[in-house]
Amino acid sequence: MSTFKKAGVLLSATALSVGLLAPMASATALVNERMETLPIQVAQTNAAVTKNDLMKRFRELFPDGFPNVTEKDFYMGTGYSDPKDPTVRYELSFSRNVGNRHEYGSLTFVGEKLELEQFHYQPLNSKDVLFPAKYTKGEAQKAADEFIKKFDKAGEYELVPDEYNYYSSSLLTQPVQYMFTYTKKKSGVPISDQSINIGVLGDGTVASYYKTQTAAGNFTYDDLSKKQSEADMAKRLQDALKAQLSYRIETDYATGNHTVKLVYQPNSQIRSGVHAVTGQWLTTEGLSSTLANPTITPIVTAPLAAKQPNVTAGQAQALAEKVLATDQKGVKLKIESINETTTETGKAVYNINYMYHYANGGTGTELKIDKKTGEIIKYRDIKSSLEIEDDSSKSEVELTRQQALEKATAYVKEWAPSYAHQYALPIEEGLYHNYNDSYYFTFPRIVNGITVAGDQISVSVDTKTGDLLSLDVNAYDDIQWPAATDILTQQKATELLKDQLKLNLQYANHPKVESEQHYSLVYQPVFSEGPYAVIDAKTGEWLDYGMASSDKPTIEHPTAAAELNYLIQAGILEADETFNPDAPVTKEEALKVIMKSVTHMYYEPRDHENEATDQSFTDITPGHPLYQYVTRAVKMGMLDASTKTFNATASLSNQELAKWGVGMLKLHNVAQLRDIYGLNYSDAGQVDQDLRGYVALAYGMGLLEAQNNELKPKSEVTYAQLAQVTIRLAHKMNEYQIDNY
């Protein structure tokens, strides 16, 4: 008889705050709630399926792929992911080194038929996969269409049209990957949680595949012939639609700075849509003939005292030990480290890393405690993922949504009391997670009587035990809140929403409608260009935070059009209708373009608030918008701080760009041997002597190109030239395997 134990792996679930059901338009971005990743469990017995069985299945699926990968490069594992769905999964992976490069692939097979659930491939990079890629998106789609035929013999899956003109978000040093989503349909209607996602690299190689799996059972579906008309349901939604004014926080992750906009968005109660057969509203608790009309109610009316003001590291550890204590047999808690740091919202915190140790290993994560208040602002309960036998002695109940909300509210007042008066009871219904029987609530911040999107307290409560499963206080400090003046009226904003309202008909599985094995027909509202579009309350313009903007300009240029448009569409280069590609670029603008192209730019707070700053240039202080860019560029070797000043607004010359590129390739020492280089160009004498080696290398490697045997070392670099050089630099970094993190 097989026995199973829980392994110490727990991947976080994504809680959607836009409504109970995810719009089909966001299928590429959102994970099916019922199939969220759960603690992986490992079988303590020999599997009936052997490595040879998996290898045979692998070769059936990829008969012409990976010819140089041998059986000895593979290893296997087995397990299952959900006690409610005991379907066994088998893992097969391969890994090998070719020279100093690494090739890796992993596959997950499901059930007795070894159906492929997931595939990921990290190839040996070649120039063909980088921009400009060998395959266009249209050609890559043909490769994806051909690949899916292996798994969709009945032709039940259809490609979800991509209505957005967006580029891969990968760095230019990384492969271009085109993503395609195919959704399963029944009687021509999409099934919201059954899809296949395929990723194709720029050279046509299929590099990823994921098929959502449903729990075992015989599912039933609403009769399509009984659905009400779309026009009637649209009117029902239009009548209930109201624009809600809120603050929305926008973060520049490169600088850590925050700005706030006033926006209008649809009232969240309608976002889950209506049941297409009965016309009732979908809610967390099931179907309802009426729509909730929540009011803004503070958690508490007067400020509560902080838990433990100005807490020390020792006090923080004692609090953590109290919160994390467990009486589970064979488990020992150990605080691994305590670090003072600053969150992205600007709060000084103790970041406490801890582990639960037990006989077969350990599981750990982190806890954050606000240094000023001594309150918990980030917590995850991971006890359920420990590799020990479950304790079934604990009494269980089945909390209603209201009871769970009362528990969640009590947890906020207990563990983060000083924040409670700034936040309101949930405006949205919250989410019920069937996979772990929990309710997830969001308590929004209230400023000037207006809710704040992006600043909230999130709480998850176990419906069986009432235990706290997670607590997140995402509170911002030092935010300038704009006054709600000179904005659109609610009536005008509501009309704009109604003008853009569309309905998507889909089959959706709601655990509290009919049964857990039933799919309901649902009319889902979507607005404007995407599921997360909102209206700028000042201008009336649509803003879509879910996808790249589709209204970015397309630039025409005789030599650099492709490079410029790639950078613009990827959000690396800012441009509008007045953009001149042949205009000179400043050092500030050039630095941003290069750094955002070859490395992930994000704000790096200091670990200690009193720590001395690492200032590279006298004119780029820690408060300067370029500080993070400059600091990272110096660390990566691109910038040389010996010049003392950066001169951000000055134009960038060809010879300076040559030095930047050679520095990024970590060739400073070679470049400084300037006397060994010959520069056989008519204007070589114009090159500064200390830059001679850099110029020779940059032009010799093809980063920069001479025209008519002229270097023009002191000429100003244009946007068009910068775009071309940036692409070439990214290719060289990939070729030389320059670390870009």
XYZ file of C-alpha atoms in Angstrom:
741
model
C 0.000 0.000 0.000
C 1.348 3.411 -0.904
C 1.738 6.079 1.744
C 2.269 9.740 1.098
C 3.890 12.572 2.987
C 3.958 16.257 2.272
C 7.197 17.646 0.909
C 8.547 21.018 1.911
C 7.566 22.928 -1.213
C 4.887 25.586 -1.204
C 4.326 27.967 -4.078
C 2.239 31.045 -3.387
C -1.258 31.350 -4.812
C -2.299 34.428 -6.723
C -5.388 36.096 -5.317
C -7.341 38.010 -7.891
C -8.840 41.268 -6.716
C -10.822 42.071 -9.857
C -13.682 39.679 -9.228
C -14.644 36.102 -8.685
C -14.005 34.987 -12.232
C -11.177 35.924 -14.556
C -12.170 37.358 -17.950
C -11.225 35.226 -20.916
C -9.267 38.172 -22.308
C -6.784 37.678 -19.497
C -6.302 33.960 -20.052
C -2.589 34.380 -20.706
C -2.003 36.196 -17.443
C -4.240 34.592 -14.857
C -4.097 31.159 -13.314
C -7.266 29.164 -12.870
C -8.254 29.518 -9.242
C -9.196 25.865 -8.842
C -5.828 24.742 -10.162
C -3.586 27.012 -8.117
C -0.317 25.346 -7.129
C -0.530 23.361 -3.926
C 1.977 21.736 -1.591
C 3.649 19.032 -3.641
C 3.535 15.584 -2.099
C 6.096 12.866 -2.743
C 5.275 9.169 -2.788
C 7.196 7.010 -0.317
C 7.075 3.958 -2.573
C 8.382 2.790 -5.908
C 6.266 4.052 -8.804
C 4.752 1.607 -11.241
C 5.916 3.834 -14.075
C 9.621 3.564 -14.865
C 12.101 5.964 -16.367
C 12.039 3.881 -19.543
C 8.271 4.418 -19.792
C 8.735 8.164 -19.514
C 11.597 8.143 -22.019
C 9.432 6.280 -24.511
C 6.641 8.805 -24.083
C 9.123 11.661 -24.394
C 10.437 10.344 -27.706
C 6.877 9.894 -28.981
C 6.167 13.572 -28.363
C 9.543 14.850 -29.560
C 10.720 12.369 -32.203
C 13.033 14.850 -33.902
C 13.888 17.013 -30.917
C 16.940 17.023 -28.691
C 19.024 14.571 -30.721
C 22.123 15.233 -28.617
C 20.407 14.551 -25.295
C 20.984 10.963 -24.170
C 19.127 8.878 -21.605
C 21.890 9.373 -19.048
C 21.140 13.110 -19.102
C 17.625 12.421 -17.716
C 16.374 11.861 -14.206
C 12.847 11.275 -12.947
C 10.652 11.941 -9.946
C 7.033 11.213 -9.056
C 4.359 12.768 -6.915
C 0.890 14.263 -6.807
C -0.257 17.779 -6.022
C -3.753 17.748 -4.551
C -5.308 15.399 -2.024
C -8.684 16.141 -3.666
C -7.301 14.905 -6.981
C -5.071 11.844 -6.415
C -3.975 11.710 -10.055
C -0.286 10.775 -10.035
C 2.188 13.032 -11.808
C 5.588 11.922 -13.072
C 8.465 14.290 -13.633
C 11.218 13.826 -16.189
C 14.104 16.285 -16.531
C 17.326 16.523 -18.459
C 20.325 18.709 -17.916
C 23.697 18.912 -19.602
C 26.590 21.268 -20.146
C 27.988 21.995 -23.580
C 31.252 23.823 -23.122
C 30.427 26.561 -20.648
C 26.751 26.719 -21.592
C 23.847 24.915 -19.991
C 20.875 23.146 -21.591
C 17.890 22.157 -19.480
C 14.416 20.698 -19.942
C 11.645 19.397 -17.686
C 8.369 17.590 -18.338
C 5.424 16.576 -16.158
C 3.215 13.654 -17.193
C -0.202 12.946 -15.706
C -2.081 9.713 -15.068
C -1.880 6.259 -16.558
C -1.797 7.559 -20.128
C 1.145 9.828 -19.304
C -0.533 12.902 -20.713
C 1.841 15.843 -20.972
C 0.824 18.539 -18.511
C 3.867 20.782 -18.534
C 7.054 21.240 -20.518
C 9.846 23.775 -20.184
C 13.021 24.009 -22.234
C 16.037 26.243 -21.741
C 18.146 25.891 -24.897
C 21.694 26.759 -25.770
C 21.142 30.317 -26.892
C 21.963 31.303 -30.421
C 21.723 34.545 -32.327
C 18.532 33.333 -34.018
C 16.526 33.478 -30.777
C 17.533 37.043 -29.917
C 16.002 40.165 -31.426
C 15.698 40.473 -34.361
C 14.476 36.899 -34.161
C 14.590 34.479 -37.072
C 10.851 33.785 -36.736
C 8.149 36.437 -36.843
C 5.167 36.109 -34.525
C 3.063 34.787 -37.394
C 5.630 32.109 -38.183
C 5.903 31.218 -34.494
C 2.122 30.829 -34.309
C 2.259 28.279 -37.116
C 4.803 26.315 -35.068
C 2.497 26.474 -32.031
C -0.511 25.431 -34.129
C 1.396 22.412 -35.378
C 2.617 21.483 -31.891
C -0.832 21.562 -30.288
C -2.139 19.010 -32.796
C -0.201 16.367 -30.857
C -2.479 16.914 -27.859
C -5.731 18.123 -29.389
C -6.749 15.351 -31.746
C -10.423 16.365 -31.628
C -9.744 20.011 -32.409
C -11.436 21.236 -29.221
C -8.964 24.058 -28.545
C -8.952 27.403 -30.346
C -6.365 30.154 -30.301
C -7.335 33.142 -28.154
C -6.929 36.139 -30.476
C -4.186 38.498 -29.387
C -5.680 41.950 -29.638
C -2.572 43.678 -28.319
C 0.477 44.874 -30.187
C 3.042 43.963 -27.586
C 6.543 42.592 -27.622
C 8.202 40.023 -25.408
C 9.103 41.443 -22.025
C 12.408 39.557 -22.058
C 15.659 41.443 -21.882
C 17.452 41.885 -25.186
C 20.106 39.513 -23.864
C 17.469 36.806 -23.509
C 15.538 34.851 -26.142
C 12.475 36.351 -27.775
C 9.529 34.163 -26.809
C 6.079 34.386 -28.343
C 3.240 33.189 -26.124
C 0.025 31.645 -27.428
C -3.063 30.578 -25.481
C -5.569 28.033 -26.753
C -8.822 27.651 -24.851
C -11.027 24.602 -24.870
C -14.565 25.087 -26.121
C -17.816 23.243 -25.637
C -20.507 23.905 -28.237
C -18.412 26.862 -29.346
C -18.292 28.448 -25.863
C -14.889 28.837 -24.127
C -14.328 26.958 -20.865
C -12.670 29.492 -18.590
C -10.286 27.180 -16.708
C -9.282 24.774 -19.484
C -6.528 26.061 -21.686
C -3.159 25.246 -23.208
C -0.345 27.766 -23.211
C 2.556 27.384 -25.652
C 5.738 29.429 -25.848
C 7.793 29.531 -29.043
C 11.316 30.955 -29.169
C 12.541 33.315 -31.829
C 14.073 30.454 -33.816
C 10.831 28.459 -33.918
C 11.674 26.125 -31.026
C 8.759 25.245 -28.735
C 10.151 26.099 -25.304
C 7.142 25.849 -23.008
C 3.806 24.084 -22.774
C 1.245 24.062 -19.996
C -2.181 22.450 -19.956
C -4.555 23.202 -17.096
C -5.914 20.069 -15.504
C -9.339 19.597 -13.977
C -10.041 17.329 -11.055
C -11.158 13.826 -11.906
C -14.894 13.308 -12.331
C -17.779 13.600 -14.720
C -18.509 17.279 -15.222
C -21.899 18.598 -16.244
C -22.616 21.753 -18.218
C -25.485 24.216 -18.476
C -27.629 23.730 -21.563
C -26.526 26.362 -24.089
C -30.012 26.528 -25.590
C -31.377 27.837 -22.282
C -29.161 30.906 -22.037
C -30.794 34.321 -21.986
C -30.002 36.792 -24.746
C -26.811 38.799 -24.606
C -28.801 42.014 -25.119
C -30.957 41.368 -22.038
C -27.943 40.513 -19.911
C -26.044 43.555 -21.186
C -28.923 45.761 -20.079
C -28.907 44.114 -16.657
C -25.202 44.882 -16.322
C -25.610 48.408 -17.678
C -28.329 49.152 -15.129
C -26.121 47.945 -12.268
C -22.903 49.519 -13.549
C -21.480 52.403 -11.534
C -18.121 54.118 -11.798
C -16.138 53.998 -8.562
C -13.557 56.697 -7.871
C -10.307 55.495 -6.358
C -6.688 56.399 -5.968
C -4.279 54.183 -7.883
C -0.620 53.998 -6.874
C 1.901 53.695 -9.685
C 5.415 52.536 -8.819
C 8.604 53.139 -10.762
C 10.477 49.973 -9.846
C 13.770 51.382 -11.118
C 13.753 54.324 -8.700
C 11.374 53.210 -5.969
C 9.324 56.389 -6.445
C 5.539 56.371 -6.279
C 2.931 58.546 -7.924
C -0.823 58.545 -7.490
C -3.616 58.944 -10.001
C -7.329 59.343 -9.510
C -9.159 56.788 -11.631
C -12.660 55.512 -12.208
C -13.270 51.780 -12.438
C -16.367 49.563 -12.561
C -17.984 48.645 -9.252
C -16.362 45.370 -8.320
C -19.665 43.638 -7.543
C -20.483 43.276 -11.252
C -17.079 41.970 -12.330
C -17.923 38.305 -11.769
C -20.811 38.639 -14.200
C -24.254 37.075 -14.401
C -25.472 33.525 -14.766
C -26.517 33.259 -18.402
C -29.429 30.886 -17.693
C -31.032 32.413 -14.584
C -29.818 35.993 -14.957
C -28.658 35.986 -11.336
C -25.453 37.600 -10.126
C -22.431 35.466 -9.365
C -21.113 36.042 -5.853
C -18.617 34.357 -3.569
C -21.438 32.399 -1.951
C -23.072 31.388 -5.218
C -25.977 32.988 -7.101
C -27.926 36.004 -5.881
C -30.924 37.850 -7.284
C -29.676 41.115 -5.780
C -26.367 42.919 -5.949
C -24.596 44.009 -2.788
C -24.181 47.751 -2.298
C -21.361 48.015 0.254
C -20.493 51.258 1.992
C -17.125 52.464 3.206
C -16.886 51.402 6.843
C -13.594 51.823 8.747
C -12.295 48.776 10.578
C -12.154 50.947 13.698
C -13.295 54.528 14.173
C -10.361 55.645 16.330
C -6.647 54.802 16.132
C -5.474 51.797 18.116
C -2.179 51.711 19.958
C 0.791 50.155 18.185
C 1.644 46.591 19.162
C 5.145 47.405 20.412
C 6.533 50.823 19.376
C 10.167 51.073 18.225
C 10.711 47.370 18.570
C 14.286 46.074 18.842
C 15.695 43.132 16.911
C 15.516 40.980 20.045
C 11.895 41.917 20.670
C 11.061 41.235 17.022
C 12.586 37.780 17.328
C 10.574 37.058 20.468
C 7.379 38.122 18.713
C 8.221 35.966 15.696
C 8.861 32.947 17.894
C 5.472 33.448 19.551
C 3.613 33.759 16.263
C 5.427 30.898 14.552
C 5.373 28.455 17.472
C 4.072 24.972 16.669
C 3.261 21.934 18.767
C 3.533 19.580 15.805
C 5.459 16.490 16.813
C 9.006 16.273 15.493
C 9.087 19.880 14.262
C 11.532 22.481 15.582
C 11.390 26.171 14.745
C 14.676 27.962 14.094
C 15.107 31.661 13.371
C 17.787 31.679 10.680
C 18.427 35.429 10.390
C 17.067 38.882 11.215
C 17.868 41.766 8.887
C 16.865 45.398 8.978
C 15.696 46.529 5.569
C 13.218 48.795 3.823
C 10.180 47.586 1.914
C 9.213 48.909 -1.512
C 6.520 50.959 0.231
C 9.178 52.758 2.287
C 8.787 51.033 5.646
C 11.688 50.107 7.906
C 11.192 46.456 8.844
C 12.845 43.440 10.393
C 12.994 40.717 7.776
C 12.982 37.438 9.719
C 13.954 34.271 7.873
C 12.977 31.076 9.627
C 12.803 27.324 9.121
C 10.745 24.467 10.482
C 13.195 21.584 10.806
C 12.063 17.963 10.936
C 13.465 14.488 10.332
C 13.323 14.526 6.547
C 14.371 18.119 5.931
C 12.932 21.541 6.480
C 10.630 24.232 5.157
C 11.036 27.963 5.579
C 10.066 31.424 4.433
C 10.129 34.961 5.835
C 8.166 37.128 8.232
C 8.242 40.932 8.200
C 7.745 43.063 11.313
C 7.311 46.835 11.169
C 10.207 48.330 13.122
C 8.221 51.423 14.147
C 5.108 49.636 15.416
C 6.250 46.097 16.213
C 3.441 44.756 14.041
C 3.390 41.937 11.537
C 3.027 43.205 7.981
C 3.832 40.006 6.074
C 3.005 36.465 7.172
C 2.359 33.118 5.489
C 1.264 29.991 7.311
C 3.446 27.169 5.959
C 2.777 24.606 8.666
C 0.474 22.651 6.346
C 3.397 22.029 3.985
C 5.628 20.336 6.539
C 6.733 16.790 5.765
C 4.983 15.202 8.707
C 1.783 13.322 9.275
C -1.299 15.561 9.439
C -2.743 16.249 12.861
C -6.387 15.319 12.442
C -7.213 15.833 16.117
C -7.940 19.520 15.652
C -11.654 20.221 15.624
C -13.008 21.480 12.316
C -15.922 23.743 11.491
C -17.225 25.231 8.256
C -17.126 29.003 8.560
C -19.514 31.086 6.546
C -18.156 34.031 4.590
C -19.360 36.415 7.316
C -17.738 34.364 10.068
C -14.481 34.221 8.099
C -14.631 37.991 7.598
C -15.099 38.506 11.333
C -12.041 36.317 11.958
C -10.020 38.258 9.375
C -11.012 41.582 10.925
C -10.018 40.354 14.366
C -6.621 39.253 13.050
C -5.981 42.738 11.629
C -6.804 44.358 14.970
C -4.662 41.808 16.816
C -1.514 41.810 14.691
C -1.558 45.224 12.945
C -3.677 47.418 15.241
C -2.081 50.790 14.462
C -3.037 50.448 10.793
C -6.667 49.490 11.342
C -8.162 53.008 11.449
C -6.722 53.819 7.997
C -8.444 50.866 6.332
C -12.051 49.896 5.659
C -13.945 46.652 5.733
C -13.815 44.912 2.335
C -15.672 46.688 -0.450
C -15.310 43.612 -2.615
C -16.813 40.278 -1.636
C -13.537 38.500 -1.298
C -12.572 35.175 -2.814
C -13.327 31.634 -1.822
C -10.438 29.275 -2.625
C -11.763 25.789 -3.097
C -8.326 24.184 -3.303
C -7.522 24.865 0.364
C -10.930 25.856 1.772
C -10.104 29.452 2.562
C -11.531 32.935 2.222
C -9.329 35.770 1.025
C -10.283 39.346 1.942
C -8.878 42.734 0.963
C -9.246 45.663 3.349
C -8.680 48.818 1.255
C -6.991 51.952 2.529
C -9.240 55.001 2.688
C -7.878 58.494 1.988
C -10.169 61.527 1.837
C -13.085 59.118 1.800
C -11.749 57.414 -1.351
C -10.478 53.835 -1.623
C -6.870 53.220 -2.687
C -6.024 50.565 -5.275
C -2.632 49.079 -4.459
C -2.605 49.941 -0.746
C -4.477 47.348 1.252
C -4.371 44.775 4.029
C -4.924 41.260 2.691
C -5.977 38.397 4.944
C -6.627 34.727 4.239
C -8.564 32.564 6.720
C -8.963 28.784 6.835
C -12.699 27.987 6.691
C -12.215 24.674 8.519
C -10.185 25.879 11.500
C -10.481 29.667 11.443
C -6.667 29.878 11.460
C -4.825 32.804 9.915
C -3.237 31.615 6.674
C -1.744 34.889 5.461
C -1.493 38.552 6.384
C -0.070 41.308 4.172
C -0.011 44.994 5.065
C 0.840 46.839 1.866
C 0.858 50.356 3.345
C 2.654 53.254 1.679
C 4.269 56.176 3.491
C 4.994 59.699 2.247
C 2.455 59.616 -0.593
C 1.122 62.865 -2.017
C -2.622 62.372 -2.502
C -4.123 64.608 -5.219
C -7.326 66.413 -4.416
C -10.460 65.097 -6.111
C -11.052 68.362 -7.944
C -11.381 69.106 -11.644
C -12.291 65.515 -12.382
C -15.022 63.781 -14.356
C -18.331 63.361 -12.605
C -19.349 59.875 -11.581
C -22.208 60.086 -14.065
C -19.872 60.932 -16.955
C -17.422 58.178 -15.983
C -20.273 55.678 -15.753
C -21.369 56.611 -19.267
C -17.811 56.051 -20.540
C -17.807 52.623 -18.922
C -21.170 51.758 -20.451
C -19.950 52.798 -23.896
C -17.083 50.310 -23.670
C -18.949 47.449 -21.988
C -18.797 44.118 -23.801
C -19.876 40.656 -22.677
C -17.934 37.440 -22.990
C -19.900 34.212 -22.750
C -17.991 31.379 -21.109
C -18.385 28.206 -19.095
C -17.099 28.698 -15.561
C -16.795 26.315 -12.648
C -18.058 27.898 -9.427
C -17.707 25.553 -6.419
C -20.890 26.958 -4.835
C -23.159 26.857 -7.895
C -24.790 23.482 -8.565
C -21.740 21.415 -7.551
C -17.968 21.364 -7.752
C -18.293 19.278 -10.922
C -20.604 21.590 -12.807
C -19.868 24.329 -15.329
C -22.221 27.294 -15.468
C -22.800 29.578 -18.428
C -21.666 33.065 -17.456
C -21.760 36.442 -19.154
C -18.547 38.180 -18.095
C -18.175 41.983 -18.498
C -15.020 43.409 -20.062
C -14.185 47.021 -20.759
C -12.173 48.881 -23.374
C -8.882 47.253 -24.310
C -8.465 44.767 -21.499
C -9.727 43.314 -18.214
C -7.839 45.823 -16.065
C -8.625 49.005 -17.964
C -9.649 52.040 -15.902
C -10.445 55.660 -16.712
C -8.165 58.548 -15.795
C -10.465 60.718 -13.677
C -8.683 63.898 -14.774
C -8.525 63.338 -18.547
C -11.140 60.678 -19.278
C -8.499 58.569 -21.064
C -8.437 54.799 -20.747
C -5.502 53.296 -18.874
C -4.768 49.596 -19.095
C -2.418 48.272 -16.420
C -2.719 44.691 -17.610
C -0.976 44.935 -20.982
C 1.407 47.142 -22.893
C -0.214 50.182 -24.452
C -1.435 49.676 -27.991
C -1.260 53.355 -28.935
C 2.524 53.734 -28.944
C 3.799 55.312 -32.132
C 5.418 53.397 -34.972
C 8.640 55.058 -36.095
C 9.867 55.251 -39.648
C 13.617 55.344 -40.262
C 15.810 54.232 -43.188
C 18.276 52.175 -41.095
C 17.004 51.671 -37.541
C 13.200 51.365 -37.748
C 13.052 47.779 -36.455
C 15.338 48.473 -33.508
C 13.587 51.712 -32.545
C 10.106 50.216 -32.709
C 11.125 47.200 -30.658
C 12.478 49.418 -27.891
C 9.426 51.695 -28.000
C 6.863 48.867 -27.915
C 8.753 47.113 -25.124
C 8.585 50.278 -23.018
C 12.354 50.714 -23.013
C 12.375 53.898 -25.073
C 9.779 56.611 -24.551
C 8.441 58.280 -27.698
C 5.438 60.259 -28.897
C 4.320 61.773 -32.193
C 7.064 64.422 -31.951
C 9.875 61.892 -31.549
C 12.875 62.492 -33.832
C 15.075 59.375 -34.195
C 17.962 61.448 -35.580
C 18.051 63.836 -32.625
C 21.037 63.595 -30.250
C 20.466 61.601 -27.080
C 21.556 62.758 -23.637
C 23.625 60.616 -21.297
C 20.622 60.285 -19.011
C 18.348 58.960 -21.754
C 21.052 56.697 -23.195
C 21.809 55.197 -19.793
C 18.147 54.369 -19.198
C 17.735 52.740 -22.609
C 20.819 50.555 -22.267
C 20.198 49.490 -18.679
C 16.524 48.652 -19.245
C 17.569 46.643 -22.316
C 20.192 44.422 -20.704
C 19.262 44.123 -17.022
C 16.178 44.116 -14.825
C 16.051 47.553 -13.263
C 14.471 47.633 -9.837
C 14.816 49.749 -6.751
C 17.350 48.442 -4.236
C 16.672 49.824 -0.757
C 19.495 50.026 1.746
C 19.549 47.221 4.302
C 20.057 49.680 7.149
C 18.583 53.146 7.297
C 21.791 54.664 8.713
C 24.084 52.887 6.277
C 26.428 55.134 4.284
C 25.377 55.633 0.694
C 27.404 54.298 -2.201
C 27.502 57.464 -4.320
C 29.494 57.040 -7.514
C 29.232 60.573 -8.954
C 29.055 63.869 -7.109
C 26.143 65.066 -9.248
C 24.046 61.882 -8.838
C 22.923 61.811 -5.216
C 20.835 58.975 -3.673
C 17.697 61.060 -4.220
C 18.404 61.608 -7.931
C 16.078 59.768 -10.377
C 19.154 58.260 -12.055
C 20.755 56.987 -8.870
C 19.698 53.343 -9.257
C 20.650 53.312 -12.949
C 24.069 54.804 -12.301
C 24.785 52.602 -9.300
C 23.894 49.436 -11.203
C 25.862 50.538 -14.293
C 28.972 51.116 -12.179
C 28.619 47.692 -10.548
C 28.228 46.046 -13.956
C 31.334 47.808 -15.257
C 29.650 49.987 -17.851
C 30.375 53.294 -16.140
C 33.704 54.449 -14.782
C 33.257 56.646 -11.721
C 36.761 58.089 -11.958
C 35.342 61.057 -13.878
C 33.652 62.160 -10.601
C 30.707 63.717 -12.437
C 28.175 62.146 -14.774
C 26.714 65.217 -16.545
C 23.313 63.646 -17.182
C 21.969 66.345 -19.494
C 25.034 66.442 -21.754
C 24.959 64.743 -25.145
C 26.657 61.359 -25.472
C 29.517 61.095 -27.973
C 30.506 58.081 -30.069
C 33.734 57.551 -28.154
C 31.921 57.735 -24.812
C 29.378 55.182 -26.020
C 32.290 52.987 -27.107
C 33.652 53.098 -23.557
C 30.269 52.238 -22.087
C 29.839 49.209 -24.351
C 33.352 47.851 -23.832
C 32.983 48.373 -20.087
C 29.729 46.405 -20.049
C 31.592 43.546 -21.751
C 34.135 43.695 -18.906
C 37.064 44.499 -21.169
C 38.386 47.516 -19.263
C 41.813 45.978 -18.660
C 42.245 45.116 -22.327
C 41.011 48.519 -23.469
C 43.464 50.337 -21.239
C 46.370 48.880 -23.257
C 45.786 51.713 -25.700
C 49.253 51.688 -27.287
C 48.794 48.242 -28.846
C 45.870 49.294 -31.028
C 46.022 50.660 -34.518
C 43.222 52.902 -35.691
C 43.332 53.000 -39.474
C 40.692 55.667 -39.895
C 41.030 59.092 -41.443
C 39.960 60.880 -38.241
C 41.688 58.594 -35.706
C 43.650 61.580 -34.401
C 40.442 63.039 -32.956
C 40.034 60.168 -30.488
C 40.967 61.062 -26.902
C 44.113 59.129 -26.012
C 42.641 57.585 -22.869
C 39.721 56.246 -24.950
C 41.797 54.897 -27.835
C 41.631 51.257 -26.679
C 37.894 51.434 -26.064
C 37.222 52.910 -29.477
C 39.420 50.318 -31.192
C 37.635 47.441 -29.462
C 34.120 48.834 -29.943
C 34.582 49.384 -33.663
C 36.595 46.183 -34.090
C 33.853 44.080 -32.500
C 31.164 45.826 -34.534
C 29.401 47.546 -31.630
C 29.862 50.826 -33.466
C 30.304 51.148 -37.215
C 32.423 53.650 -39.137
C 31.180 55.351 -42.286
C 33.443 56.338 -45.155
C 36.440 55.326 -43.035
C 35.499 57.883 -40.391
C 34.977 57.213 -36.690
C 33.521 60.611 -35.858
C 34.494 59.972 -32.227
C 33.148 63.246 -30.838
C 29.925 63.333 -32.832
C 26.687 63.151 -30.859
C 24.963 59.764 -30.725
C 21.416 59.816 -32.105
C 18.468 57.751 -30.887
C 18.688 55.652 -34.045
C 22.385 54.910 -33.486
C 21.782 54.150 -29.816
C 19.049 51.648 -30.684
C 21.342 49.785 -33.063
C 24.304 49.762 -30.675
C 22.100 48.576 -27.809
C 20.940 45.562 -29.824
C 24.517 44.702 -30.809
C 25.664 45.082 -27.201
C 22.942 42.718 -25.994
C 24.056 40.120 -28.547
C 27.654 40.404 -27.399
C 26.647 40.099 -23.746
C 24.760 36.933 -24.591
C 27.715 35.599 -26.585
C 30.179 36.375 -23.778
C 27.700 35.237 -21.094
C 27.901 38.505 -19.209
C 25.885 38.302 -15.995
C 23.094 40.860 -16.255
C 21.462 40.509 -12.830
